[in-house]
Short mmCIF file of C-alpha atoms and ligand atoms in Angstrom, two decimals:
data_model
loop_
_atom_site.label_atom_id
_atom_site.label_comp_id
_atom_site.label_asym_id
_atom_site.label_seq_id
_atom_site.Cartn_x
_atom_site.Cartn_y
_atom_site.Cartn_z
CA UNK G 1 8.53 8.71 -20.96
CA UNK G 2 9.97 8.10 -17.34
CA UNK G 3 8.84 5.17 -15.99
CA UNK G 4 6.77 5.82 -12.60
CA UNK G 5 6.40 4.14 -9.62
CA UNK G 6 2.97 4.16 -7.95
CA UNK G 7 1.89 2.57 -4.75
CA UNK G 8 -2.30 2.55 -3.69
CA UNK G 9 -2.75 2.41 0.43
CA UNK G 10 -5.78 2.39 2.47
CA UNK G 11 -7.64 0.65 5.21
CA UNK G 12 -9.34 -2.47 4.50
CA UNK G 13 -12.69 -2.14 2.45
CA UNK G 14 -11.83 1.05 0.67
CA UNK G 15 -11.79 -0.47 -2.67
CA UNK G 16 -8.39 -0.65 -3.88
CA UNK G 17 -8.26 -3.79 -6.20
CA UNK G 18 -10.83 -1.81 -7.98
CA UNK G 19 -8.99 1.04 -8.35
CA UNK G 20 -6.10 -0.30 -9.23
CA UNK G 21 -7.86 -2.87 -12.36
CA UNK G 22 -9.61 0.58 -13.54
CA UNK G 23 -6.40 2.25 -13.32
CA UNK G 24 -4.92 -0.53 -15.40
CA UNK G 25 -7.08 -0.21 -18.17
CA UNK G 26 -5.91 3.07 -18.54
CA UNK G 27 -2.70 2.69 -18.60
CA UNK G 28 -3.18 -0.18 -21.21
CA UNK G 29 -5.51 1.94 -23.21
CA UNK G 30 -2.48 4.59 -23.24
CA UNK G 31 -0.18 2.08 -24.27
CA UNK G 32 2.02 2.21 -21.45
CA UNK G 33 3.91 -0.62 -20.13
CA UNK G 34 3.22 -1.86 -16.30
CA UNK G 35 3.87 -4.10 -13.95
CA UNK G 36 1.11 -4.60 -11.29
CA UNK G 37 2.10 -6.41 -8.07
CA UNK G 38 1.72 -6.24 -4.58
CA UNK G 39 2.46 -6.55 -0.83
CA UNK G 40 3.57 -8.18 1.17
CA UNK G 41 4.66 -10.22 -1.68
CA UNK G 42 5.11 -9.63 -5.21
CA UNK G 43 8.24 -11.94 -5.94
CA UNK G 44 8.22 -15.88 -5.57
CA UNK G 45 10.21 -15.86 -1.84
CA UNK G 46 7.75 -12.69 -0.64
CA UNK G 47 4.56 -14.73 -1.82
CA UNK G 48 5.56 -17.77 0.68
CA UNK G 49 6.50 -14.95 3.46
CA UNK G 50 2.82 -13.52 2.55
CA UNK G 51 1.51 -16.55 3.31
CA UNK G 52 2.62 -17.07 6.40
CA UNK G 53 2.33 -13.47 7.67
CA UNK G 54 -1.53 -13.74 6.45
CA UNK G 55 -2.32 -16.86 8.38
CA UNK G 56 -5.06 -16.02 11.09
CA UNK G 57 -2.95 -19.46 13.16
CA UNK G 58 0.67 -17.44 12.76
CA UNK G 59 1.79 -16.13 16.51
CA UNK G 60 4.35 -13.84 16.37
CA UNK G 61 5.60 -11.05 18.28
CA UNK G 62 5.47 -7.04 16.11
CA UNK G 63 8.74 -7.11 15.88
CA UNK G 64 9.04 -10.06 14.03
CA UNK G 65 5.86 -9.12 11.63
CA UNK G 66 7.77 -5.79 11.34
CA UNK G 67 10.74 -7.57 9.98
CA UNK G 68 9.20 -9.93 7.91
CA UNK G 69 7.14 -7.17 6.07
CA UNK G 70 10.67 -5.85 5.62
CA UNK G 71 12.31 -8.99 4.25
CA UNK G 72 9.30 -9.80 1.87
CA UNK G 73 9.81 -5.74 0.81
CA UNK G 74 13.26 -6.05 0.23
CA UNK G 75 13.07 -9.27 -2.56
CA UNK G 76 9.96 -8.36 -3.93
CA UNK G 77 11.99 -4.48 -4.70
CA UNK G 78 15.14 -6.89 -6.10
CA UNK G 79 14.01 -9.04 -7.93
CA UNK G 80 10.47 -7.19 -9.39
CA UNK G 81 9.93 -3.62 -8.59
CA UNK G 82 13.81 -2.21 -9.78
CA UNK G 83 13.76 -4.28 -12.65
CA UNK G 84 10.47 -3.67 -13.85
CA UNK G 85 11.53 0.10 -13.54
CA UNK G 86 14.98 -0.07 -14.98
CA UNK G 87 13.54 -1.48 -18.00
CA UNK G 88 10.74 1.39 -18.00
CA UNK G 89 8.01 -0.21 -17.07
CA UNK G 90 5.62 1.64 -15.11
CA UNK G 91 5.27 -0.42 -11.46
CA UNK G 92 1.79 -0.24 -9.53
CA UNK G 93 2.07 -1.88 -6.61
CA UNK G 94 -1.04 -2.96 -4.38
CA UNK G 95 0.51 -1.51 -0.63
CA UNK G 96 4.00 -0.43 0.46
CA UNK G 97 6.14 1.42 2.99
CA UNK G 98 3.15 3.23 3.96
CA UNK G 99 1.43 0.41 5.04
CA UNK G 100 3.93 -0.80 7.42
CA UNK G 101 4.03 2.87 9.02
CA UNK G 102 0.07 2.69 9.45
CA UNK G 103 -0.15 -1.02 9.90
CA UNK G 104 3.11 -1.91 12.39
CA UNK G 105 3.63 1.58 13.20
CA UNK G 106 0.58 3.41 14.45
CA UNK G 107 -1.90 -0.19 14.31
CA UNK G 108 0.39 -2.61 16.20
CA UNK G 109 2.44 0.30 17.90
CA UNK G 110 0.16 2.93 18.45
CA UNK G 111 1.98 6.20 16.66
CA UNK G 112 4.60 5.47 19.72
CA UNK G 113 8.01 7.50 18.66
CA UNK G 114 10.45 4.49 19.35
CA UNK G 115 7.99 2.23 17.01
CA UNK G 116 7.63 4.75 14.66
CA UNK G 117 11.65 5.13 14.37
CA UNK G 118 12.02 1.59 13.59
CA UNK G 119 9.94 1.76 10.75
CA UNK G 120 11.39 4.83 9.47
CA UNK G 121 15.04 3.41 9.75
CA UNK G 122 13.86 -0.05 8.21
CA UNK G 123 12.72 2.59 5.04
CA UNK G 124 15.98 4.23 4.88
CA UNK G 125 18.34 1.22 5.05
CA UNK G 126 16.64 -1.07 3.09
CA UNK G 127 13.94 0.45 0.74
CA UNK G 128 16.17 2.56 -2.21
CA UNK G 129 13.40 3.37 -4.11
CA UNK G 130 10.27 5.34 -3.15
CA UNK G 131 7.36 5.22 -4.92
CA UNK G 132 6.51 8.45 -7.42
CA UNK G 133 3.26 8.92 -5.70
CA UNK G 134 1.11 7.01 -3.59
CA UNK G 135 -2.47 6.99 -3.70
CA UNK G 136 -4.07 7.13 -0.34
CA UNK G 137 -7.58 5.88 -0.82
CA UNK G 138 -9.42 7.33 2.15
CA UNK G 139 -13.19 6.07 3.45
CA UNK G 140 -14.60 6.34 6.92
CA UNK G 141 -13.07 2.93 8.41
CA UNK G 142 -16.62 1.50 9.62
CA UNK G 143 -17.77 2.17 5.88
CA UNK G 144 -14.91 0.29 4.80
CA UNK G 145 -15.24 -2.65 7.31
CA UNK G 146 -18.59 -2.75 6.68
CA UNK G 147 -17.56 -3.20 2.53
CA UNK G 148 -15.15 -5.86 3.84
CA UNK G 149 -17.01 -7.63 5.84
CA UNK G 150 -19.18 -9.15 2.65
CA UNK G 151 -15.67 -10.53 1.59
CA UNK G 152 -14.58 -14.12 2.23
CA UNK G 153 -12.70 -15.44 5.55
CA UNK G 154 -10.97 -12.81 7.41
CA UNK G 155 -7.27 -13.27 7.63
CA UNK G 156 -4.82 -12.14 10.19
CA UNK G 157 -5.57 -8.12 9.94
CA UNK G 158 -8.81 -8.39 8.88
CA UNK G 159 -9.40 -10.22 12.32
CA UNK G 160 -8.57 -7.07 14.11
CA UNK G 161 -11.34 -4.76 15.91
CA UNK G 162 -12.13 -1.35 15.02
CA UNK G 163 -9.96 0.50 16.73
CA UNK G 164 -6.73 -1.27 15.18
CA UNK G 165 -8.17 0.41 11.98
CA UNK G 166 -8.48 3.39 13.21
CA UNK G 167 -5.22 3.97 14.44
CA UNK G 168 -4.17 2.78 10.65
CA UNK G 169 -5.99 5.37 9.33
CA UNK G 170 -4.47 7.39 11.57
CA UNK G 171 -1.37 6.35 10.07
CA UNK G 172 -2.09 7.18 6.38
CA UNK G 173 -2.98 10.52 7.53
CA UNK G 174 0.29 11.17 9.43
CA UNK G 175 2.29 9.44 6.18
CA UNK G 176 0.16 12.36 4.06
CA UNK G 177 0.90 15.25 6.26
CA UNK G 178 4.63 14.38 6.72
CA UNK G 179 4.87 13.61 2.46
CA UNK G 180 2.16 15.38 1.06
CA UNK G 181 3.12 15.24 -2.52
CA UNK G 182 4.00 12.04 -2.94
CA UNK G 183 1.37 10.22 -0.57
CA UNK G 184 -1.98 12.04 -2.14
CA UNK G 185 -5.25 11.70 -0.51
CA UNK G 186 -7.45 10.17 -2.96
CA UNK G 187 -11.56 10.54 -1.78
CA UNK G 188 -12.61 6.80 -1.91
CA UNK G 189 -16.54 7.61 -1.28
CA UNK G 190 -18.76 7.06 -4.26
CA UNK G 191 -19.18 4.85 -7.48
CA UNK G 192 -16.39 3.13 -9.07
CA UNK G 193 -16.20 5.42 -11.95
CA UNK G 194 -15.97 8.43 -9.54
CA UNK G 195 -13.36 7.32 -7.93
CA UNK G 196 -11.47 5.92 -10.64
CA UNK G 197 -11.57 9.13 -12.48
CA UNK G 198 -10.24 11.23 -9.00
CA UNK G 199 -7.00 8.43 -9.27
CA UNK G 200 -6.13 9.26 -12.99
CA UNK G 201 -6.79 13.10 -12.09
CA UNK G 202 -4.11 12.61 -9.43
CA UNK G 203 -2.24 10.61 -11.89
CA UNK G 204 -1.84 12.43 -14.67
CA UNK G 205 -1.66 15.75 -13.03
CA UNK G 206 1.38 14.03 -11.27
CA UNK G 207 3.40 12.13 -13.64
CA UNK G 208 3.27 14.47 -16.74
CA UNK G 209 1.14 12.22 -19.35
P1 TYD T 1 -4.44 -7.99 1.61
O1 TYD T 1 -5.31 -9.17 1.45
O2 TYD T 1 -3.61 -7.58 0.45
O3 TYD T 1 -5.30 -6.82 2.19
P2 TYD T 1 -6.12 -5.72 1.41
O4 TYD T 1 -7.05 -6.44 0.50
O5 TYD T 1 -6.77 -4.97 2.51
O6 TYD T 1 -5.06 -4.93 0.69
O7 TYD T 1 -3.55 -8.25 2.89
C1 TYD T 1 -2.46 -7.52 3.18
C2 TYD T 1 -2.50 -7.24 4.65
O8 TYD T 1 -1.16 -7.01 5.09
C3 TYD T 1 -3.30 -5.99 4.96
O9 TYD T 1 -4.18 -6.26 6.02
C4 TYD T 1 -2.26 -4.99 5.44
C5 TYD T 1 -1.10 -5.85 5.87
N1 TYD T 1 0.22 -5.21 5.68
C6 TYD T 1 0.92 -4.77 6.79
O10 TYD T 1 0.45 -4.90 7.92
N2 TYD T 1 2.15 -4.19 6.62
C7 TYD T 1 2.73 -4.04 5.40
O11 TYD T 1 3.85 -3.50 5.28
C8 TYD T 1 1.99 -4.50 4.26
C9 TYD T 1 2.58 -4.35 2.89
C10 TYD T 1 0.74 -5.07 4.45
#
């Protein structure tokens, strides 16, 4: 079997950890092999740029964030996410490109075209491998904020007000209309078994298991 590349995305509060552990279990249960990372980070150098990029006390301008994101992407691809694949493991990876369109693109940038270019030529020049589909775990962002908010200590995005998060989701849904087959809308509403079974649905119906 072809070893597959899957991303999850989504505003804060949506419930992706979850999704992704039940998703897990699957796979396991199916006896496939994964690797299950995440971004930014995923590879020793990313982690330490994660950390930073994280901090609620880091001031930096959204270009710089932009090209951090980037820089984190680009060893955590080297030195995890092709190898994983080339040895065919399955990768699922918590966050990618898409979140750096909806995060630097349309929540620092506001959907402006020049902003929006940058991120799309930071994809093409330095990210070779797409993911085989992304699940876009969508939830009305107060619902999710709301979810998040019983979490611990807010970081550097979670700081942000409302209508940063908005303009994210505003982002996922432009990254589904301009890719909708890989970057599937995935109804996040409801219990964790609900949604977990509308993910494999998506999954399987995708990756021919
Ligand atoms: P994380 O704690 O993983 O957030 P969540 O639990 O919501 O997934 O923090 C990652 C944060 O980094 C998240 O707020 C989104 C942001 N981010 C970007 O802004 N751009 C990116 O390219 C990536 C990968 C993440």
């Amino acid at each position: 079997m072809h070893a597959r590349f899957i991303s999850f995305e989504g505003t804060e509060g949506v419930g992706k950890t979850t999704a992704i552990n039940q998703l897990c279990q699957r796979l396991q249960a199916q006896g496939i092999d994964f690797v299950r990372t995440r971004e930014p980070g995923g590879s020793d150098f990313a982690e330490q740029l994660r950390t930073l990029l994280l901090a609620p006390e880091t001031q930096i301008s959204d270009d710089t964030e932009l090209l951090l994101m980037f820089a984190a992407r680009c060893d955590h691809l080297q030195q995890v996410i092709l190898p994983a694949l080339d040895a065919g493991k399955w990768v699922i990876c918590d966050r990618f490109i898409d979140s750096s369109m909806a995060y630097q693109g349309f929540g620092r940038g506001c959907g402006d075209a020049l902003v929006l270019d940058k991120v799309q030529g930071l994809i093409q020049q330095f990210v070779s491998r797409l993911p085989d589909i992304t699940i876009w775990l969508d939830l009305p962002v107060i619902e999710g904020i709301e979810r998040a908010a019983k979490r611990s200590v807010a970081d550097r995005f979670e700081q942000e007000a409302v209508a940063f998060f908005s303009r994210v989701h505003q982002g996922y849904a432009y990254q589904h209309q301009q890719d909708p087959k890989r970057v599937q809308r995935v109804d996040a509403s409801g219990d964790v078994d609900e949604v977990a079974q509308r993910v494999w649905q998506v999954i399987s119906h995708n990756c021919e298991l």
